[in-house]
mmCIF file of C-alpha atoms in Angstrom:
data_model
loop_
_atom_site.group_PDB
_atom_site.id
_atom_site.type_symbol
_atom_site.label_atom_id
_atom_site.label_comp_id
_atom_site.label_asym_id
_atom_site.label_seq_id
_atom_site.Cartn_x
_atom_site.Cartn_y
_atom_site.Cartn_z
ATOM 1 C CA PHE E 38 11.917 -3.709 5.776
ATOM 2 C CA LYS E 39 12.174 -2.644 9.293
ATOM 3 C CA THR E 40 8.407 -2.000 9.284
ATOM 4 C CA LEU E 41 7.681 -5.457 7.933
ATOM 5 C CA LYS E 42 9.679 -6.980 10.811
ATOM 6 C CA ILE E 43 8.372 -4.712 13.603
ATOM 7 C CA GLU E 44 4.708 -4.496 12.465
ATOM 8 C CA TRP E 45 4.158 -7.898 10.963
ATOM 9 C CA LEU E 46 6.642 -10.711 11.497
ATOM 10 C CA TYR E 47 6.836 -10.028 15.400
ATOM 11 C CA MET E 48 3.085 -10.280 15.400
ATOM 12 C CA HIS E 49 3.341 -13.807 13.759
ATOM 13 C CA PRO E 50 6.182 -15.409 15.882
ATOM 14 C CA ARG E 51 5.054 -19.083 15.142
ATOM 15 C CA VAL E 52 5.911 -19.192 11.393
ATOM 16 C CA SER E 53 7.305 -22.782 10.950
ATOM 17 C CA SER E 54 7.949 -22.963 7.166
ATOM 18 C CA VAL E 55 9.046 -20.846 4.180
ATOM 19 C CA LYS E 56 5.630 -21.281 2.680
ATOM 20 C CA GLU E 57 3.963 -19.974 5.811
ATOM 21 C CA MET E 58 6.379 -17.002 5.985
ATOM 22 C CA LYS E 59 5.631 -16.278 2.294
ATOM 23 C CA LEU E 60 1.922 -16.000 3.260
ATOM 24 C CA VAL E 61 2.647 -13.728 6.100
ATOM 25 C CA ILE E 62 4.741 -11.368 3.843
ATOM 26 C CA ALA E 63 1.993 -11.488 1.304
ATOM 27 C CA GLU E 64 -0.608 -10.377 3.847
ATOM 28 C CA TYR E 65 1.744 -7.723 4.966
ATOM 29 C CA ARG E 66 2.182 -6.385 1.387
ATOM 30 C CA GLU E 67 -1.587 -6.400 0.958
ATOM 31 C CA HIS E 68 -1.880 -4.400 4.309
ATOM 32 C CA SER E 69 0.777 -2.127 3.370
ATOM 33 C CA ASN E 70 -0.276 -1.329 -0.070
ATOM 34 C CA HIS E 71 -4.155 -0.897 0.558
ATOM 35 C CA ILE E 72 -4.689 -0.360 4.149
ATOM 36 C CA ARG E 73 -1.796 1.275 5.909
ATOM 37 C CA PRO E 74 -1.657 5.134 5.468
ATOM 38 C CA GLN E 75 1.633 6.343 4.169
ATOM 39 C CA SER E 76 3.349 9.484 5.390
ATOM 40 C CA THR E 77 4.723 10.211 1.842
ATOM 41 C CA ASN E 78 1.216 10.223 0.509
ATOM 42 C CA GLY E 79 -0.040 12.743 3.190
ATOM 43 C CA TYR E 80 -1.166 9.925 5.308
ATOM 44 C CA LEU E 81 -3.540 8.538 2.716
ATOM 45 C CA GLN E 82 -3.785 4.858 1.896
ATOM 46 C CA PRO E 83 -1.777 4.112 -1.197
ATOM 47 C CA VAL E 84 -5.060 3.204 -3.236
ATOM 48 C CA ARG E 85 -6.938 6.358 -2.150
ATOM 49 C CA PHE E 86 -3.697 8.369 -3.015
ATOM 50 C CA GLU E 87 -3.601 6.884 -6.402
ATOM 51 C CA LYS E 88 -7.135 7.457 -6.989
ATOM 52 C CA LYS E 89 -7.092 11.130 -5.976
ATOM 53 C CA ARG E 90 -3.802 11.524 -8.045
ATOM 54 C CA MET E 91 -5.921 10.091 -11.093
ATOM 55 C CA GLU E 92 -8.783 12.330 -10.390
ATOM 56 C CA ASN E 93 -6.452 15.399 -10.443
ATOM 57 C CA VAL E 94 -4.924 14.483 -13.682
ATOM 58 C CA ALA E 95 -8.298 13.839 -15.148
ATOM 59 C CA GLN E 96 -9.406 17.332 -14.010
ATOM 60 C CA MET E 97 -6.202 18.962 -15.234
ATOM 61 C CA GLU E 98 -6.555 17.350 -18.754
ATOM 62 C CA LYS E 99 -10.135 18.428 -18.811
ATOM 63 C CA SER E 100 -9.277 22.055 -18.102
ATOM 64 C CA LEU E 101 -6.404 21.996 -20.707
ATOM 65 C CA GLY E 102 -8.730 20.446 -23.245
ATOM 66 C CA ILE E 103 -6.670 17.340 -23.627
ATOM 67 C CA ARG E 104 -8.643 14.298 -24.910
ATOM 68 C CA LYS E 105 -7.758 10.798 -24.347
ATOM 69 C CA CYS E 106 -7.949 8.349 -27.196
#
């Protein structure tokens, strides 16, 4: 929540309605989930981290001879 306040809400100080605030928060979530690198993900963007993880899982399944149905 601290990051939301510092990085996003303070950049949009003229929010005048709840509807506008919801839009600002939705923009932040999109930014945070798809664009902003995360330290817990090895400084990868969440979407890239998930793609890499799924590639690793597929490679492991292939090496173990596991087939998906």
